Amino acid sequence: MTNETTTMSTKYDPQSIENGRYEWWLKGKFFEAHPESDKEPYTIVIPPPNVTGKLHLGHAWDTTLQDIIIRMKRMQGYDALWLPGMDHAGIATQAKVEEKLRSKNISRYDLGREKFVEEIWKWKDEYAGHIRAQWSKIGLGLDYSRERFTLDEGLSNAVKEVFVKLYNKGLIYRGEYIINWDPATKTALSDIEVIHKDVQGAFYHMRYPLVDGTGFIEVATTRPETMLGDSAVAVHPEDDRYKHLIGKMVKLPIVGREIPIVADDYVDMEFGSGAVKITPAHDPNDFEIGNRHNLQRILVMNEDGTMNNNAASYDGMDRFVCRKQIVKDLQDAGVLFKIEDHMHSVGHSERSGAVVEPYLSTQWFVKMQPLADEAIKLQQAEGKVNFVPERFEKTYLQWMENVHDWCISRQLWWGHRIPAWYHKETGEIYVGHDAPADEENWNQDNDVLDTWFSSALWPFSTLGWPDAENEEFKKYYPTNTLVTGYDIIFFWVSRMIFQGIEFTGTRPFEDVLIHGLVRAEDGRKMSKSLGNGIDPMEVIEQYGADSLRYFLSTGSSPGQDLRFSTEKVEAVWNFANKIWNASRFALMNMDGMKFEEINLDGKKSVADAWILTRLNETIEQVTRLSDKYEFGEVGRALYNFIWDDFCDWYIEMSKLPLNGDDEDAKKMTRSVLAYVLDNTMRLLHPFMPFITEEIWQNLPHEGESITVAAWPTVNEALSNKEDAASMKLLAEIIRSVRNIRAEVQTPMSKKVPLYISAKDAETLTVLEENAMYLERFCNPEPLVIGQGIEAPGQTMSAVVTGAEIFLPLQGLIDVDAEKARLEKELEKWAKEVKLVQGKLSNERFVSKAPEAVVAEERAKEQDYIEKHATVLKRLEELKNM
């Protein structure tokens, strides 16, 4: 390529290079999997976003990590499938559509179930388009030919199959239990859809009078409005204070109903008065006590959180208004004798934010213990699910070991309607894929299934299950990697695992990569109420998708939260700009080179050999760390290689042969530039797909797109440890000279004397053979290289591995300042020696670390000792001057 033929603009503009590229990828079908190929499969199914609106930064982070993995695996030769899809999000989506209808003074009941569901499908179609548009802006390599939706026909069939099989196996049942009730959305919630928050409340202490007039018994509650549904007072059977009262009756204040005093081991004698009011219809523990003592279940609230006709004069009041009124009435009656401030944990709906009400209701449940036992057993086997980081396996197992039955019915119209019918006359229950033959005699259950019920089947239902002979299911299941946040381990990860085991006999995925939450720069959680949320699309508009992706993917280690920083995104933009400019320089100097003209045989400069060696090291490092999902470390490795090694050093050194008269040296430099840039763009591609495709298309290359180019591999023939060490020495010298010049404010344009004393003949040869680099980048006059050179008078000095540098800058040196500088350097090397010797004296490190690592530490020890001795010698010389 020449300056005339390169299509790269003079300025890096992410918007112009990203615009249209995604559509070009899709048109080329580069993201599509090929079941007919004999390539080894690699599968990721996207955690399906809710069709309720915009994607946030957490989605951008989650999907970027998946995209990095799938792009890398595709380049490594796998038949890579990244399956997209969306979740119908029952409660959230229905709430959004109802809100929209309310703005037009329409309720869902005005429309009826069928018409209302039609309105939600319209919403789904609109917002699914928004989500796909956002996926395209981020640059996600999804196979849209296999896109799924949790309510599509195939997934609906899978849901019915699972429900029917679990029901027939006795693992799904219907019963009356205390469930978590959301009065705002009027639906049941599972335990993990309840967020517990510490709330300042009160303990209300009351005296319930004994019917026989002999006294009273003290009880306390945080929810006085529920006393209207009390069925008993319970005491511990061994509590001497109350043994004589067991079996007696008390009169329920205000209501006047007579209720018994019962004995139950559940009661804690040490807590409060040792007597507790029992409300079986409004508390899960009271429900169990009620069952043991055959107590009446009295429901005193409606589904919307108002009091019902069992609440006497409080009928129709909001539950919290009722609380205030009943407190006043109990005080007036002399029953409520003490109110005590009490901070306690109160459940709130994860969906609506409303205070959750423990509520007696007939619902459908999954019997969890048998399923959890199998999931726990899997983690003790060879084919377990690998959590990254490992500590989250413990979090997962703790939940599985303490799991409760899962309430799966929801009082909604949007979702998978429960495949159960009730006979109009007998009440008999029929469960099946379709309605009974005499359908007119049966009514289908009005409820739908919890959204997480269908999401739990996502890894296998999306691939054609329950058709076990489906070719795609056979090839791509089980999947390889799930990427998700730690906040939905209980909601989703755990459920996919136990359902995968139950219905496919194996784990649904090999690895679970857990990331944290994206937080605001000050560390607070992003939220609408705080107004500190960041729209990823706005960041992309300003800095480009590549900058956002690289920041998100390399800014945190697995499992850790990430703080969003505009400055850091801007720093990545600067990095991309550096890459762009370096690539343009290289392309402008390739003289129209074709891919087949790249030739790395023949004589290479020390800079050529070094950058090829560093490329090999970077390929190995990036591949190894990526396989461990250590993308933060990958980012550092790529940044150091591209910015420091390639842009700051090699590009500058390449100018010598490119501007020289040696044609062979020019050809080799062009080949090295083309080869290194090609491989570097491929290494960087999963992180920054847009800029790398643009640059790669301008480079001499093979193939249609970088998305399907081969992943770089180490070419040992191009590694030269000796030349790499030589280059390291030259770079150290050049850097030291520049630092000294800066310290004494001597510009690089001014020539200065430079003396370099090599410690041995081998180092001397390296310095003499590469003096051109020292001449070019140190600007010395004269340049004196030798062995045993003494400091010529008052000089600034530096110690590098294998050599000592002297710059006699008469008139510019402050001897006292130089002594102080050397004192600091002496202290630095003493600390380095101490650190490395501490490591080497650790028997555990020496015995367990690889031999190469231990050898490297021993070499460091020797190097640091020599540097310390050299600085000490130079300091003594200055003190004697």
mmCIF file with all atom_site columns, N, CA, C and O in Angstrom, residues 710-743:
data_model
loop_
_atom_site.group_PDB
_atom_site.id
_atom_site.type_symbol
_atom_site.label_atom_id
_atom_site.label_alt_id
_atom_site.label_comp_id
_atom_site.label_asym_id
_atom_site.label_entity_id
_atom_site.label_seq_id
_atom_site.pdbx_PDB_ins_code
_atom_site.Cartn_x
_atom_site.Cartn_y
_atom_site.Cartn_z
_atom_site.occupancy
_atom_site.B_iso_or_equiv
_atom_site.pdbx_formal_charge
_atom_site.auth_seq_id
_atom_site.auth_comp_id
_atom_site.auth_asym_id
_atom_site.auth_atom_id
_atom_site.pdbx_PDB_model_num
ATOM 1   N N  . ALA A 1 710 ? -7.466 -16.043 10.876 1.00 0.00 ? 710 ALA A N  1
ATOM 2   C CA . ALA A 1 710 ? -6.952 -16.977 11.890 1.00 0.00 ? 710 ALA A CA 1
ATOM 3   C C  . ALA A 1 710 ? -6.393 -16.214 13.084 1.00 0.00 ? 710 ALA A C  1
ATOM 4   O O  . ALA A 1 710 ? -5.771 -15.163 12.933 1.00 0.00 ? 710 ALA A O  1
ATOM 5   N N  . TRP A 1 711 ? -6.616 -16.772 14.259 1.00 0.00 ? 711 TRP A N  1
ATOM 6   C CA . TRP A 1 711 ? -6.052 -16.196 15.485 1.00 0.00 ? 711 TRP A CA 1
ATOM 7   C C  . TRP A 1 711 ? -4.525 -16.348 15.437 1.00 0.00 ? 711 TRP A C  1
ATOM 8   O O  . TRP A 1 711 ? -4.011 -17.402 15.034 1.00 0.00 ? 711 TRP A O  1
ATOM 9   N N  . PRO A 1 712 ? -3.773 -15.320 15.834 1.00 0.00 ? 712 PRO A N  1
ATOM 10  C CA . PRO A 1 712 ? -2.306 -15.410 15.791 1.00 0.00 ? 712 PRO A CA 1
ATOM 11  C C  . PRO A 1 712 ? -1.768 -16.545 16.660 1.00 0.00 ? 712 PRO A C  1
ATOM 12  O O  . PRO A 1 712 ? -2.309 -16.836 17.731 1.00 0.00 ? 712 PRO A O  1
ATOM 13  N N  . THR A 1 713 ? -0.722 -17.170 16.176 1.00 0.00 ? 713 THR A N  1
ATOM 14  C CA . THR A 1 713 ? -0.033 -18.209 16.949 1.00 0.00 ? 713 THR A CA 1
ATOM 15  C C  . THR A 1 713 ? 1.442  -17.872 17.027 1.00 0.00 ? 713 THR A C  1
ATOM 16  O O  . THR A 1 713 ? 1.983  -17.152 16.177 1.00 0.00 ? 713 THR A O  1
ATOM 17  N N  . VAL A 1 714 ? 2.086  -18.383 18.044 1.00 0.00 ? 714 VAL A N  1
ATOM 18  C CA . VAL A 1 714 ? 3.515  -18.121 18.246 1.00 0.00 ? 714 VAL A CA 1
ATOM 19  C C  . VAL A 1 714 ? 4.327  -18.816 17.162 1.00 0.00 ? 714 VAL A C  1
ATOM 20  O O  . VAL A 1 714 ? 4.147  -20.006 16.893 1.00 0.00 ? 714 VAL A O  1
ATOM 21  N N  . ASN A 1 715 ? 5.215  -18.050 16.519 1.00 0.00 ? 715 ASN A N  1
ATOM 22  C CA . ASN A 1 715 ? 6.153  -18.595 15.530 1.00 0.00 ? 715 ASN A CA 1
ATOM 23  C C  . ASN A 1 715 ? 7.539  -18.560 16.151 1.00 0.00 ? 715 ASN A C  1
ATOM 24  O O  . ASN A 1 715 ? 8.212  -17.531 16.154 1.00 0.00 ? 715 ASN A O  1
ATOM 25  N N  . GLU A 1 716 ? 7.963  -19.707 16.705 1.00 0.00 ? 716 GLU A N  1
ATOM 26  C CA . GLU A 1 716 ? 9.216  -19.755 17.440 1.00 0.00 ? 716 GLU A CA 1
ATOM 27  C C  . GLU A 1 716 ? 10.410 -19.356 16.572 1.00 0.00 ? 716 GLU A C  1
ATOM 28  O O  . GLU A 1 716 ? 11.416 -18.840 17.077 1.00 0.00 ? 716 GLU A O  1
ATOM 29  N N  . ALA A 1 717 ? 10.299 -19.579 15.264 1.00 0.00 ? 717 ALA A N  1
ATOM 30  C CA . ALA A 1 717 ? 11.409 -19.226 14.369 1.00 0.00 ? 717 ALA A CA 1
ATOM 31  C C  . ALA A 1 717 ? 11.674 -17.730 14.357 1.00 0.00 ? 717 ALA A C  1
ATOM 32  O O  . ALA A 1 717 ? 12.757 -17.286 13.961 1.00 0.00 ? 717 ALA A O  1
ATOM 33  N N  . LEU A 1 718 ? 10.689 -16.952 14.805 1.00 0.00 ? 718 LEU A N  1
ATOM 34  C CA . LEU A 1 718 ? 10.843 -15.498 14.801 1.00 0.00 ? 718 LEU A CA 1
ATOM 35  C C  . LEU A 1 718 ? 11.216 -14.941 16.172 1.00 0.00 ? 718 LEU A C  1
ATOM 36  O O  . LEU A 1 718 ? 11.282 -13.730 16.351 1.00 0.00 ? 718 LEU A O  1
ATOM 37  N N  . SER A 1 719 ? 11.474 -15.835 17.121 1.00 0.00 ? 719 SER A N  1
ATOM 38  C CA . SER A 1 719 ? 11.897 -15.376 18.443 1.00 0.00 ? 719 SER A CA 1
ATOM 39  C C  . SER A 1 719 ? 13.420 -15.373 18.521 1.00 0.00 ? 719 SER A C  1
ATOM 40  O O  . SER A 1 719 ? 14.081 -16.328 18.099 1.00 0.00 ? 719 SER A O  1
ATOM 41  N N  . ASN A 1 720 ? 13.952 -14.300 19.033 1.00 0.00 ? 720 ASN A N  1
ATOM 42  C CA . ASN A 1 720 ? 15.410 -14.159 19.173 1.00 0.00 ? 720 ASN A CA 1
ATOM 43  C C  . ASN A 1 720 ? 15.676 -13.502 20.517 1.00 0.00 ? 720 ASN A C  1
ATOM 44  O O  . ASN A 1 720 ? 15.640 -12.273 20.654 1.00 0.00 ? 720 ASN A O  1
ATOM 45  N N  . LYS A 1 721 ? 15.929 -14.334 21.527 1.00 0.00 ? 721 LYS A N  1
ATOM 46  C CA . LYS A 1 721 ? 16.096 -13.830 22.890 1.00 0.00 ? 721 LYS A CA 1
ATOM 47  C C  . LYS A 1 721 ? 17.326 -12.935 23.021 1.00 0.00 ? 721 LYS A C  1
ATOM 48  O O  . LYS A 1 721 ? 17.329 -11.965 23.784 1.00 0.00 ? 721 LYS A O  1
ATOM 49  N N  . GLU A 1 722 ? 18.375 -13.262 22.254 1.00 0.00 ? 722 GLU A N  1
ATOM 50  C CA . GLU A 1 722 ? 19.604 -12.462 22.349 1.00 0.00 ? 722 GLU A CA 1
ATOM 51  C C  . GLU A 1 722 ? 19.364 -11.053 21.823 1.00 0.00 ? 722 GLU A C  1
ATOM 52  O O  . GLU A 1 722 ? 19.739 -10.063 22.470 1.00 0.00 ? 722 GLU A O  1
ATOM 53  N N  . ASP A 1 723 ? 18.752 -10.953 20.638 1.00 0.00 ? 723 ASP A N  1
ATOM 54  C CA . ASP A 1 723 ? 18.479 -9.624  20.077 1.00 0.00 ? 723 ASP A CA 1
ATOM 55  C C  . ASP A 1 723 ? 17.463 -8.871  20.933 1.00 0.00 ? 723 ASP A C  1
ATOM 56  O O  . ASP A 1 723 ? 17.532 -7.634  21.041 1.00 0.00 ? 723 ASP A O  1
ATOM 57  N N  . ALA A 1 724 ? 16.534 -9.595  21.522 1.00 0.00 ? 724 ALA A N  1
ATOM 58  C CA . ALA A 1 724 ? 15.556 -8.945  22.397 1.00 0.00 ? 724 ALA A CA 1
ATOM 59  C C  . ALA A 1 724 ? 16.258 -8.335  23.608 1.00 0.00 ? 724 ALA A C  1
ATOM 60  O O  . ALA A 1 724 ? 15.951 -7.215  24.029 1.00 0.00 ? 724 ALA A O  1
ATOM 61  N N  . ALA A 1 725 ? 17.240 -9.074  24.164 1.00 0.00 ? 725 ALA A N  1
ATOM 62  C CA . ALA A 1 725 ? 18.010 -8.549  25.298 1.00 0.00 ? 725 ALA A CA 1
ATOM 63  C C  . ALA A 1 725 ? 18.837 -7.344  24.873 1.00 0.00 ? 725 ALA A C  1
ATOM 64  O O  . ALA A 1 725 ? 18.970 -6.364  25.613 1.00 0.00 ? 725 ALA A O  1
ATOM 65  N N  . SER A 1 726 ? 19.392 -7.413  23.664 1.00 0.00 ? 726 SER A N  1
ATOM 66  C CA . SER A 1 726 ? 20.190 -6.286  23.150 1.00 0.00 ? 726 SER A CA 1
ATOM 67  C C  . SER A 1 726 ? 19.317 -5.049  23.008 1.00 0.00 ? 726 SER A C  1
ATOM 68  O O  . SER A 1 726 ? 19.720 -3.933  23.354 1.00 0.00 ? 726 SER A O  1
ATOM 69  N N  . MET A 1 727 ? 18.122 -5.237  22.473 1.00 0.00 ? 727 MET A N  1
ATOM 70  C CA . MET A 1 727 ? 17.213 -4.116  22.294 1.00 0.00 ? 727 MET A CA 1
ATOM 71  C C  . MET A 1 727 ? 16.800 -3.535  23.650 1.00 0.00 ? 727 MET A C  1
ATOM 72  O O  . MET A 1 727 ? 16.675 -2.316  23.812 1.00 0.00 ? 727 MET A O  1
ATOM 73  N N  . LYS A 1 728 ? 16.611 -4.394  24.611 1.00 0.00 ? 728 LYS A N  1
ATOM 74  C CA . LYS A 1 728 ? 16.259 -3.932  25.952 1.00 0.00 ? 728 LYS A CA 1
ATOM 75  C C  . LYS A 1 728 ? 17.364 -3.047  26.516 1.00 0.00 ? 728 LYS A C  1
ATOM 76  O O  . LYS A 1 728 ? 17.106 -2.003  27.127 1.00 0.00 ? 728 LYS A O  1
ATOM 77  N N  . LEU A 1 729 ? 18.624 -3.444  26.269 1.00 0.00 ? 729 LEU A N  1
ATOM 78  C CA . LEU A 1 729 ? 19.773 -2.655  26.718 1.00 0.00 ? 729 LEU A CA 1
ATOM 79  C C  . LEU A 1 729 ? 19.776 -1.288  26.029 1.00 0.00 ? 729 LEU A C  1
ATOM 80  O O  . LEU A 1 729 ? 19.941 -0.245  26.681 1.00 0.00 ? 729 LEU A O  1
ATOM 81  N N  . LEU A 1 730 ? 19.608 -1.294  24.710 1.00 0.00 ? 730 LEU A N  1
ATOM 82  C CA . LEU A 1 730 ? 19.606 -0.029  23.970 1.00 0.00 ? 730 LEU A CA 1
ATOM 83  C C  . LEU A 1 730 ? 18.483 0.889   24.455 1.00 0.00 ? 730 LEU A C  1
ATOM 84  O O  . LEU A 1 730 ? 18.684 2.102   24.618 1.00 0.00 ? 730 LEU A O  1
ATOM 85  N N  . ALA A 1 731 ? 17.295 0.317   24.676 1.00 0.00 ? 731 ALA A N  1
ATOM 86  C CA . ALA A 1 731 ? 16.157 1.120   25.138 1.00 0.00 ? 731 ALA A CA 1
ATOM 87  C C  . ALA A 1 731 ? 16.435 1.699   26.514 1.00 0.00 ? 731 ALA A C  1
ATOM 88  O O  . ALA A 1 731 ? 16.096 2.862   26.790 1.00 0.00 ? 731 ALA A O  1
ATOM 89  N N  . GLU A 1 732 ? 17.062 0.913   27.389 1.00 0.00 ? 732 GLU A N  1
ATOM 90  C CA . GLU A 1 732 ? 17.400 1.398   28.731 1.00 0.00 ? 732 GLU A CA 1
ATOM 91  C C  . GLU A 1 732 ? 18.362 2.575   28.651 1.00 0.00 ? 732 GLU A C  1
ATOM 92  O O  . GLU A 1 732 ? 18.228 3.568   29.374 1.00 0.00 ? 732 GLU A O  1
ATOM 93  N N  . ILE A 1 733 ? 19.365 2.448   27.773 1.00 0.00 ? 733 ILE A N  1
ATOM 94  C CA . ILE A 1 733 ? 20.342 3.523   27.619 1.00 0.00 ? 733 ILE A CA 1
ATOM 95  C C  . ILE A 1 733 ? 19.672 4.785   27.090 1.00 0.00 ? 733 ILE A C  1
ATOM 96  O O  . ILE A 1 733 ? 19.854 5.893   27.624 1.00 0.00 ? 733 ILE A O  1
ATOM 97  N N  . ILE A 1 734 ? 18.896 4.638   26.037 1.00 0.00 ? 734 ILE A N  1
ATOM 98  C CA . ILE A 1 734 ? 18.224 5.795   25.429 1.00 0.00 ? 734 ILE A CA 1
ATOM 99  C C  . ILE A 1 734 ? 17.300 6.463   26.435 1.00 0.00 ? 734 ILE A C  1
ATOM 100 O O  . ILE A 1 734 ? 17.275 7.695   26.567 1.00 0.00 ? 734 ILE A O  1
ATOM 101 N N  . ARG A 1 735 ? 16.540 5.649   27.172 1.00 0.00 ? 735 ARG A N  1
ATOM 102 C CA . ARG A 1 735 ? 15.618 6.199   28.165 1.00 0.00 ? 735 ARG A CA 1
ATOM 103 C C  . ARG A 1 735 ? 16.384 6.936   29.266 1.00 0.00 ? 735 ARG A C  1
ATOM 104 O O  . ARG A 1 735 ? 15.981 8.026   29.704 1.00 0.00 ? 735 ARG A O  1
ATOM 105 N N  . SER A 1 736 ? 17.492 6.353   29.715 1.00 0.00 ? 736 SER A N  1
ATOM 106 C CA . SER A 1 736 ? 18.291 6.976   30.775 1.00 0.00 ? 736 SER A CA 1
ATOM 107 C C  . SER A 1 736 ? 18.886 8.302   30.321 1.00 0.00 ? 736 SER A C  1
ATOM 108 O O  . SER A 1 736 ? 18.879 9.290   31.072 1.00 0.00 ? 736 SER A O  1
ATOM 109 N N  . VAL A 1 737 ? 19.386 8.328   29.088 1.00 0.00 ? 737 VAL A N  1
ATOM 110 C CA . VAL A 1 737 ? 19.960 9.573   28.562 1.00 0.00 ? 737 VAL A CA 1
ATOM 111 C C  . VAL A 1 737 ? 18.879 10.647  28.463 1.00 0.00 ? 737 VAL A C  1
ATOM 112 O O  . VAL A 1 737 ? 19.104 11.807  28.840 1.00 0.00 ? 737 VAL A O  1
ATOM 113 N N  . ARG A 1 738 ? 17.711 10.282  27.988 1.00 0.00 ? 738 ARG A N  1
ATOM 114 C CA . ARG A 1 738 ? 16.617 11.256  27.888 1.00 0.00 ? 738 ARG A CA 1
ATOM 115 C C  . ARG A 1 738 ? 16.217 11.786  29.264 1.00 0.00 ? 738 ARG A C  1
ATOM 116 O O  . ARG A 1 738 ? 15.939 12.980  29.434 1.00 0.00 ? 738 ARG A O  1
ATOM 117 N N  . ASN A 1 739 ? 16.187 10.881  30.255 1.00 0.00 ? 739 ASN A N  1
ATOM 118 C CA . ASN A 1 739 ? 15.835 11.308  31.612 1.00 0.00 ? 739 ASN A CA 1
ATOM 119 C C  . ASN A 1 739 ? 16.857 12.287  32.179 1.00 0.00 ? 739 ASN A C  1
ATOM 120 O O  . ASN A 1 739 ? 16.495 13.286  32.813 1.00 0.00 ? 739 ASN A O  1
ATOM 121 N N  . ILE A 1 740 ? 18.154 11.992  31.938 1.00 0.00 ? 740 ILE A N  1
ATOM 122 C CA . ILE A 1 740 ? 19.211 12.885  32.443 1.00 0.00 ? 740 ILE A CA 1
ATOM 123 C C  . ILE A 1 740 ? 19.114 14.238  31.751 1.00 0.00 ? 740 ILE A C  1
ATOM 124 O O  . ILE A 1 740 ? 19.220 15.295  32.379 1.00 0.00 ? 740 ILE A O  1
ATOM 125 N N  . ARG A 1 741 ? 18.915 14.210  30.446 1.00 0.00 ? 741 ARG A N  1
ATOM 126 C CA . ARG A 1 741 ? 18.773 15.467  29.706 1.00 0.00 ? 741 ARG A CA 1
ATOM 127 C C  . ARG A 1 741 ? 17.617 16.301  30.278 1.00 0.00 ? 741 ARG A C  1
ATOM 128 O O  . ARG A 1 741 ? 17.724 17.519  30.447 1.00 0.00 ? 741 ARG A O  1
ATOM 129 N N  . ALA A 1 742 ? 16.493 15.636  30.545 1.00 0.00 ? 742 ALA A N  1
ATOM 130 C CA . ALA A 1 742 ? 15.328 16.343  31.064 1.00 0.00 ? 742 ALA A CA 1
ATOM 131 C C  . ALA A 1 742 ? 15.626 16.927  32.442 1.00 0.00 ? 742 ALA A C  1
ATOM 132 O O  . ALA A 1 742 ? 15.198 18.040  32.765 1.00 0.00 ? 742 ALA A O  1
ATOM 133 N N  . GLU A 1 743 ? 16.398 16.173  33.236 1.00 0.00 ? 743 GLU A N  1
ATOM 134 C CA . GLU A 1 743 ? 16.704 16.606  34.598 1.00 0.00 ? 743 GLU A CA 1
ATOM 135 C C  . GLU A 1 743 ? 17.527 17.885  34.616 1.00 0.00 ? 743 GLU A C  1
ATOM 136 O O  . GLU A 1 743 ? 17.349 18.759  35.462 1.00 0.00 ? 743 GLU A O  1
#
